[in-house]
CSV table of C-alpha atoms in Angstrom, one decimal:
chain,number,residue,atom,x,y,z
A,11,MET,CA,-29.9,-4.3,-3.6
A,12,ARG,CA,-27.4,-1.6,-2.8
A,13,LYS,CA,-24.0,-2.8,-1.7
A,14,TYR,CA,-21.7,-0.3,-0.1
A,15,LEU,CA,-18.1,-0.8,-1.3
A,16,LEU,CA,-16.8,1.6,1.3
A,17,SER,CA,-18.6,1.2,4.6
A,18,GLU,CA,-21.5,3.5,5.2
A,19,SER,CA,-20.4,3.8,8.9
A,20,GLY,CA,-17.2,4.9,10.4
A,21,SER,CA,-14.8,7.7,9.5
A,22,PHE,CA,-12.0,8.2,7.0
A,23,TYR,CA,-8.5,8.3,8.3
A,24,LYS,CA,-5.5,9.4,6.2
A,25,ALA,CA,-2.7,6.9,6.5
A,26,ASN,CA,0.9,6.5,5.3
A,27,LEU,CA,1.6,2.8,5.3
A,28,HIS,CA,5.3,2.9,4.3
A,29,CYS,CA,7.7,5.1,6.3
A,30,HIS,CA,11.4,5.3,7.2
A,31,THR,CA,13.0,7.1,10.2
A,32,THR,CA,16.4,7.4,11.9
A,33,PHE,CA,15.8,3.8,13.0
A,34,SER,CA,17.0,2.7,9.6
A,35,ASP,CA,17.8,5.1,6.7
A,36,GLY,CA,15.5,8.0,7.2
A,37,LYS,CA,16.5,11.5,8.3
A,38,LEU,CA,13.8,12.3,10.8
A,39,THR,CA,13.1,10.6,14.2
A,40,PRO,CA,9.8,8.8,14.7
A,41,ALA,CA,8.5,11.7,16.7
A,42,GLU,CA,9.5,14.2,14.0
A,43,VAL,CA,7.8,12.0,11.4
A,44,LYS,CA,4.6,12.2,13.5
A,45,GLU,CA,4.7,16.0,13.6
A,46,VAL,CA,5.2,16.2,9.8
A,47,TYR,CA,2.3,13.9,9.1
A,48,LYS,CA,-0.1,15.4,11.6
A,49,LYS,CA,0.5,18.8,9.9
A,50,LEU,CA,-0.3,17.2,6.6
A,51,GLY,CA,-3.7,15.9,7.9
A,52,TYR,CA,-2.7,12.3,8.5
A,53,SER,CA,-4.0,10.3,11.5
A,54,ILE,CA,-2.0,7.1,10.9
A,55,VAL,CA,1.6,6.2,10.1
A,56,ALA,CA,2.9,2.7,9.9
A,57,TYR,CA,6.6,2.8,10.9
A,58,THR,CA,8.2,0.4,8.6
A,59,ASP,CA,11.9,0.9,8.9
A,60,HIS,CA,14.2,-1.5,7.0
A,61,ASP,CA,14.6,-4.9,8.5
A,62,ILE,CA,13.8,-3.8,12.1
A,63,LEU,CA,10.5,-4.0,13.9
A,64,VAL,CA,10.4,-1.5,16.8
A,65,PRO,CA,7.0,-0.3,18.1
A,66,HIS,CA,6.4,3.4,18.7
A,67,ASP,CA,3.3,3.3,20.9
A,68,GLU,CA,4.7,6.3,22.9
A,69,LEU,CA,3.6,8.4,19.9
A,70,ASN,CA,-0.1,7.5,20.1
A,71,ASP,CA,-2.6,10.1,21.1
A,72,GLU,CA,-6.3,10.7,20.5
A,73,GLY,CA,-5.6,12.0,17.0
A,74,PHE,CA,-2.6,9.8,15.9
A,75,LEU,CA,-2.0,6.1,15.7
A,76,ALA,CA,1.4,4.5,15.1
A,77,LEU,CA,1.2,1.0,13.5
A,78,HIS,CA,3.9,-1.6,14.1
A,79,GLY,CA,5.8,-2.7,11.0
A,80,PHE,CA,9.0,-3.2,9.1
A,81,GLU,CA,10.2,-3.5,5.5
A,82,MET,CA,12.1,-6.4,4.1
A,83,GLU,CA,14.2,-6.3,0.9
A,84,VAL,CA,15.4,-9.4,-1.0
A,85,ASN,CA,18.1,-8.7,-3.6
A,86,GLU,CA,18.9,-10.4,-6.9
A,87,PRO,CA,22.0,-12.6,-6.3
A,88,LYS,CA,24.3,-10.9,-8.9
A,89,ARG,CA,27.8,-9.6,-8.6
A,90,ALA,CA,26.9,-6.1,-9.7
A,91,ASP,CA,26.3,-2.7,-8.2
A,92,PHE,CA,23.0,-2.4,-6.3
A,93,LEU,CA,21.8,0.2,-8.8
A,94,CYS,CA,21.9,-2.5,-11.6
A,95,ILE,CA,20.2,-5.4,-9.9
A,96,LYS,CA,16.5,-6.3,-9.2
A,97,THR,CA,15.2,-6.2,-5.7
A,98,CYS,CA,11.9,-7.1,-4.1
A,99,HIS,CA,10.6,-4.9,-1.2
A,100,MET,CA,7.7,-5.8,1.1
A,101,CYS,CA,6.2,-4.1,4.1
A,102,PHE,CA,4.7,-6.1,7.0
A,103,ILE,CA,2.2,-4.4,9.4
A,104,GLY,CA,1.2,-6.2,12.6
A,105,ILE,CA,-2.5,-6.9,12.6
A,106,GLU,CA,-2.8,-7.2,16.3
A,107,PRO,CA,-1.4,-4.4,18.5
A,108,GLU,CA,0.4,-7.0,20.6
A,109,ASN,CA,2.2,-8.5,17.6
A,110,ILE,CA,5.7,-7.0,18.0
A,111,THR,CA,7.7,-10.2,17.5
A,112,GLN,CA,9.7,-9.9,14.2
A,113,PRO,CA,9.4,-12.9,12.0
A,114,MET,CA,12.2,-14.2,9.7
A,115,TRP,CA,14.9,-12.6,11.8
A,116,HIS,CA,18.6,-13.1,11.1
A,117,ARG,CA,21.0,-12.5,14.0
A,118,ALA,CA,23.9,-11.2,11.9
A,119,TRP,CA,22.8,-10.3,8.4
A,120,TYR,CA,20.8,-7.7,6.5
A,121,LEU,CA,20.7,-4.6,8.8
A,122,PHE,CA,22.0,-1.4,7.4
A,123,GLY,CA,21.8,2.4,8.0
A,124,ASN,CA,21.1,3.1,11.6
A,125,ALA,CA,19.3,-0.3,12.1
A,126,PRO,CA,22.3,-2.1,13.7
A,127,SER,CA,22.3,0.3,16.6
A,128,HIS,CA,18.7,-0.8,17.4
A,129,ARG,CA,19.3,-4.5,17.0
A,130,GLY,CA,18.9,-5.0,20.8
A,131,GLU,CA,15.3,-3.5,20.7
A,132,VAL,CA,14.0,-6.2,18.4
A,133,LYS,CA,11.9,-9.0,19.8
A,134,PHE,CA,12.2,-12.3,17.9
A,135,ASP,CA,11.7,-16.0,18.5
A,136,GLU,CA,15.0,-17.3,19.8
A,137,ASN,CA,14.0,-20.8,19.1
A,138,GLU,CA,13.8,-20.2,15.3
A,139,PRO,CA,17.0,-20.5,13.2
A,140,ASP,CA,18.3,-17.5,11.3
A,141,PHE,CA,16.2,-16.8,8.2
A,142,VAL,CA,18.1,-16.7,4.9
A,143,ARG,CA,16.4,-14.7,2.1
A,144,GLU,CA,16.1,-16.1,-1.4
A,145,TYR,CA,15.3,-13.9,-4.5
A,146,SER,CA,13.0,-16.2,-6.5
A,147,HIS,CA,9.3,-16.7,-7.0
A,148,GLU,CA,9.4,-19.4,-4.4
A,149,GLY,CA,11.5,-17.4,-2.0
A,150,ILE,CA,9.4,-14.3,-2.1
A,151,SER,CA,6.2,-16.2,-1.9
A,152,LYS,CA,7.5,-18.1,1.2
A,153,ILE,CA,8.3,-14.8,2.9
A,154,MET,CA,4.8,-13.5,2.2
A,155,ARG,CA,3.2,-16.7,3.4
A,156,ILE,CA,5.2,-16.7,6.7
A,157,ALA,CA,4.4,-13.1,7.3
A,158,ARG,CA,0.7,-13.7,6.9
A,159,GLU,CA,0.9,-16.8,9.1
A,160,LYS,CA,2.6,-14.7,11.8
A,161,GLY,CA,-0.2,-12.1,11.7
A,162,PHE,CA,1.1,-9.4,9.4
A,163,PHE,CA,-0.6,-7.4,6.6
A,164,VAL,CA,1.7,-7.8,3.6
A,165,THR,CA,2.3,-5.2,0.9
A,166,TYR,CA,4.4,-5.5,-2.2
A,167,ASN,CA,6.2,-2.2,-2.9
A,168,HIS,CA,7.4,0.0,-5.8
A,169,PRO,CA,8.1,-2.6,-8.6
A,170,THR,CA,9.3,0.1,-11.0
A,171,TRP,CA,12.0,1.4,-8.6
A,172,SER,CA,12.9,-2.2,-7.9
A,173,LEU,CA,13.5,-2.9,-11.6
A,174,GLU,CA,10.8,-5.7,-11.5
A,175,ASN,CA,8.4,-6.4,-14.2
A,176,TYR,CA,5.5,-8.8,-15.1
A,177,ARG,CA,7.8,-11.9,-15.2
A,178,ASP,CA,8.8,-11.1,-11.6
A,179,TYR,CA,5.7,-10.1,-9.8
A,180,ILE,CA,3.3,-12.5,-11.5
A,181,GLY,CA,5.0,-15.3,-9.6
A,182,TYR,CA,4.6,-13.7,-6.2
A,183,HIS,CA,1.8,-15.2,-4.1
A,184,GLY,CA,0.6,-14.2,-0.6
A,185,MET,CA,0.5,-10.4,-0.6
A,186,HIS,CA,-2.6,-8.6,0.9
A,187,ALA,CA,-2.0,-5.5,-1.2
A,188,MET,CA,0.5,-3.8,-3.6
A,189,GLU,CA,1.5,-0.1,-3.9
A,190,VAL,CA,-0.4,1.4,-6.7
A,191,PHE,CA,1.2,4.7,-5.8
A,192,ASN,CA,4.7,5.1,-4.2
A,193,GLY,CA,5.2,8.8,-3.6
A,194,SER,CA,9.0,8.8,-3.0
A,195,SER,CA,9.7,6.8,-6.1
A,196,ASN,CA,7.5,9.1,-8.2
A,197,GLN,CA,9.0,12.3,-7.0
A,198,THR,CA,12.5,11.0,-7.7
A,199,GLY,CA,11.7,10.3,-11.3
A,200,PHE,CA,10.4,6.7,-11.4
A,201,ASN,CA,6.9,5.9,-12.7
A,202,ASP,CA,5.7,4.0,-9.7
A,203,ARG,CA,2.0,4.5,-10.6
A,204,ASN,CA,1.4,0.8,-10.8
A,205,ASP,CA,-2.2,0.3,-11.8
A,206,HIS,CA,-1.1,-1.7,-14.8
A,207,ALA,CA,0.8,-4.1,-12.4
A,208,TYR,CA,-2.2,-4.2,-10.2
A,209,ASP,CA,-4.4,-5.3,-13.1
A,210,ASP,CA,-1.8,-7.9,-14.2
A,211,ILE,CA,-1.8,-9.5,-10.7
A,212,LEU,CA,-5.6,-9.4,-10.5
A,213,ARG,CA,-5.9,-11.0,-14.0
A,214,GLY,CA,-3.4,-13.6,-12.8
A,215,GLY,CA,-5.9,-14.8,-10.3
A,216,GLU,CA,-4.7,-13.1,-7.1
A,217,ARG,CA,-7.3,-11.3,-5.0
A,218,ILE,CA,-5.4,-8.4,-3.6
A,219,TYR,CA,-5.9,-4.7,-2.6
A,220,CYS,CA,-4.0,-1.6,-3.6
A,221,ILE,CA,-2.6,1.1,-1.4
A,222,GLY,CA,-0.9,4.5,-1.7
A,223,ALA,CA,2.2,5.3,0.4
A,224,ASP,CA,5.0,7.8,0.7
A,225,ASP,CA,8.0,5.5,1.4
A,226,ASN,CA,9.4,8.7,2.9
A,227,HIS,CA,13.0,9.2,4.0
A,228,ASN,CA,12.9,13.0,4.3
A,229,HIS,CA,16.4,13.8,3.3
A,230,ALA,CA,15.4,16.9,1.2
A,231,ASN,CA,14.7,20.3,2.6
A,232,PRO,CA,11.1,20.4,3.9
A,233,ALA,CA,10.4,23.5,1.8
A,234,SER,CA,11.5,21.7,-1.3
A,235,ARG,CA,9.3,19.8,-3.7
A,236,ARG,CA,11.8,16.9,-3.3
A,237,PHE,CA,10.6,16.5,0.3
A,238,ASP,CA,9.0,13.1,0.1
A,239,SER,CA,6.1,13.3,2.6
A,240,GLY,CA,2.5,13.9,1.5
A,241,TRP,CA,2.8,12.5,-2.0
A,242,ALA,CA,0.5,9.4,-1.7
A,243,TRP,CA,-1.7,7.9,0.9
A,244,THR,CA,-4.3,5.4,1.9
A,245,MET,CA,-7.7,6.6,3.1
A,246,ILE,CA,-8.9,4.0,5.6
A,247,LYS,CA,-12.6,3.9,6.7
A,248,ALA,CA,-12.7,2.5,10.2
A,249,ASP,CA,-15.1,2.7,13.1
A,250,SER,CA,-12.5,4.4,15.3
A,251,LEU,CA,-8.8,5.3,15.5
A,252,ASP,CA,-8.2,2.2,17.5
A,253,TYR,CA,-5.3,-0.1,16.4
A,254,ARG,CA,-7.5,-3.2,15.8
A,255,ALA,CA,-10.3,-1.2,14.2
A,256,VAL,CA,-7.8,0.2,11.6
A,257,THR,CA,-6.1,-3.1,10.8
A,258,LYS,CA,-9.6,-4.8,10.6
A,259,ALA,CA,-10.4,-2.2,7.9
A,260,LEU,CA,-7.2,-3.1,6.1
A,261,GLU,CA,-8.1,-6.8,6.2
A,262,ASP,CA,-11.6,-6.0,4.9
A,263,GLY,CA,-10.4,-3.8,2.1
A,264,ASN,CA,-12.3,-0.8,3.5
A,265,PHE,CA,-10.0,1.8,2.0
A,266,TYR,CA,-8.8,3.4,-1.2
A,267,ALA,CA,-5.4,4.8,-2.5
A,268,SER,CA,-4.9,8.3,-3.5
A,269,GLU,CA,-2.4,11.0,-4.5
A,270,GLY,CA,-5.0,13.8,-4.4
A,271,PRO,CA,-8.7,13.1,-5.2
A,272,GLU,CA,-11.1,12.1,-2.4
A,273,ILE,CA,-13.8,9.4,-2.8
A,274,THR,CA,-16.6,10.1,-0.3
A,275,ALA,CA,-19.1,7.4,-1.3
A,276,LEU,CA,-19.0,4.3,-3.4
A,277,TRP,CA,-21.7,1.7,-3.9
A,278,TYR,CA,-22.9,-1.0,-6.4
A,279,GLU,CA,-26.6,-1.5,-7.3
A,280,ASN,CA,-28.3,-3.3,-10.2
A,281,GLY,CA,-25.2,-3.5,-12.4
A,282,TRP,CA,-24.1,0.1,-11.8
A,283,VAL,CA,-21.4,1.6,-9.6
A,284,HIS,CA,-22.1,5.0,-8.0
A,285,VAL,CA,-19.2,7.2,-7.1
A,286,GLU,CA,-19.1,10.5,-5.2
A,287,CYS,CA,-15.8,12.4,-5.0
A,288,SER,CA,-14.0,15.7,-4.8
A,289,ASP,CA,-13.6,17.8,-8.0
A,290,ALA,CA,-12.6,15.3,-10.8
A,291,ASP,CA,-11.8,15.6,-14.5
A,292,TYR,CA,-12.8,12.1,-15.3
A,293,ILE,CA,-13.8,8.9,-13.6
A,294,THR,CA,-13.1,5.5,-15.1
A,295,LEU,CA,-14.2,1.9,-14.5
A,296,THR,CA,-11.6,-0.8,-15.3
A,297,THR,CA,-12.4,-4.6,-15.4
A,298,ASP,CA,-10.8,-7.9,-16.1
A,299,ILE,CA,-12.1,-7.9,-19.6
A,300,ARG,CA,-12.1,-5.4,-22.5
A,301,HIS,CA,-14.9,-3.4,-20.9
A,302,THR,CA,-14.4,0.1,-19.5
A,303,TYR,CA,-16.7,2.9,-18.7
A,304,PRO,CA,-15.3,6.5,-18.5
A,305,VAL,CA,-17.2,9.6,-17.6
A,306,PHE,CA,-15.6,12.9,-18.5
A,307,ALA,CA,-16.3,16.4,-17.2
A,308,GLU,CA,-17.1,19.1,-19.8
A,309,GLU,CA,-14.3,21.5,-20.5
A,310,ASP,CA,-13.8,24.1,-17.7
A,311,GLU,CA,-16.1,22.0,-15.5
A,312,HIS,CA,-15.6,19.2,-13.1
A,313,LEU,CA,-17.4,16.0,-11.9
A,314,ASN,CA,-18.4,15.2,-8.3
A,315,SER,CA,-20.2,12.0,-9.1
A,316,ALA,CA,-20.7,9.4,-11.7
A,317,ASP,CA,-22.7,6.2,-12.4
A,318,LEU,CA,-20.7,3.5,-14.2
A,319,PHE,CA,-22.1,0.4,-15.9
A,320,VAL,CA,-20.5,-3.0,-15.1
A,321,ASP,CA,-20.9,-5.7,-17.8
A,322,GLU,CA,-22.2,-8.9,-16.2
A,323,ARG,CA,-19.4,-10.8,-17.9
A,324,CYS,CA,-16.8,-9.1,-15.7
A,325,LYS,CA,-15.3,-10.9,-12.8
A,326,TRP,CA,-14.1,-7.8,-11.1
A,327,PHE,CA,-14.0,-4.0,-11.5
A,328,ARG,CA,-12.2,-1.1,-9.9
A,329,ILE,CA,-12.6,2.7,-10.1
A,330,THR,CA,-10.1,5.5,-10.9
A,331,VAL,CA,-10.9,9.1,-10.1
A,332,SER,CA,-8.6,11.6,-11.9
A,333,ASP,CA,-8.4,15.4,-11.3
A,334,LYS,CA,-7.3,18.1,-13.7
A,335,ARG,CA,-3.7,18.0,-12.2
A,336,GLY,CA,-3.4,14.4,-13.3
A,337,ARG,CA,-3.5,13.1,-9.7
A,338,ARG,CA,-5.6,9.9,-9.2
A,339,ALA,CA,-7.4,7.9,-6.6
A,340,CYS,CA,-7.8,4.2,-7.1
A,341,THR,CA,-10.2,1.8,-5.4
A,342,ASN,CA,-9.7,-1.8,-4.7
A,343,ALA,CA,-11.0,-4.4,-7.0
A,344,TYR,CA,-14.6,-5.7,-6.3
A,345,TYR,CA,-15.8,-9.1,-7.4
A,346,LEU,CA,-19.3,-9.5,-8.9
A,347,GLU,CA,-19.7,-13.0,-7.4
A,348,ASP,CA,-19.5,-11.4,-4.0
A,349,LEU,CA,-21.7,-8.5,-4.8
A,350,ASN,CA,-24.4,-10.5,-6.4
A,351,LYS,CA,-24.9,-13.0,-3.5
C-alpha cells in the first residue's frame, strides 16, 4: 500500500524558521526582514530574536505569515572569551497562535543587543521565579522539556558554530528537530551541514525531524554574497497559510529541509521509496544500518526521480537530493514500523 511521506494534499510554503532583527542583534527591522524574504519567495518567517518573544502579527497578510518565537542560548561556564567556549542554541516557536507568553524568563539576566529596550513588551508568568540556565545534558534537556510542555516547537541549532560535538548533543533530549542546514553559519565559513549529527541523534534513539534555516542577521551588504538571507530553508506542506495549519505540519513532520533542490513528491510502497524532484545530480537513501541506496545521473544529464530500495532490517530511512552545485535537500527520517502498519 502506498504511503505518502509528504502529504498528497496542501501546498508547499517556503519558510525561514530562525531569524534575527533589530529586536536583538539583527540589522533589519521585522518589516524589512519580511520584504527581503517575500522577494526571495518565502511565505513564512519565524521571528526568533535572542531571548525575547515579541509577536509580529501586524506583518501578516494573505501571502505572508509571521510565527512567534525566540532563541535561547546557554553558555559553557568557563572563564574564557566567548569565541573559545561551547554554547547551545535552541529556537522555540509557539504552536498555537495565542501562545505569546515567554517561558523560562529571567527578569534581570541574559538579554543583549537591542533586546533590553524591548523588555517591557515581553509577556511572562509573573508567578514563576527567574529561570537560571545550566549548561549540561540535564540543564539543556530540562529547557527543551519545559518549552515543549509550554507549547513550543523546539529546534536545536548549528552545533558546529557552537563548538558542540557528539559528546554534547547525544545527551540532549526533548527537541522536535535540529538544523541540518544553517545558512548563516555556512556562509561565514563553518560546516553547519549537520546530516552526520542528525544521523547520530537518530541512532541514539531520538525521533526528531530536520530543518533548514538562515539564522539571518543581515549585517552584510544585500548585494554581497555575505548577505545571510536565502541560504537554507524549510519547505512546509500545509493545507493553508494559516498559523495553526503551518504549525500542525511542523508537528507532523510534513516538511523537508533544503539549500537548493526541491522535492515535489515522496512516497513509500512495497519496500521502495519513490522521489520526484527538481534537477538533481544524485539521490541517496540513508538508514540506521550499513545500507544505503544511491542513484546517480549520467554525466551531463540530471535526475528528476528515483526509486530507492529500503532493506527490511532498517528501523528508519531518510532521503538526500543533491544537485550539480553541491546543494542538498534532506527529508526527515521515516520509520518502517509506522509505514508497515
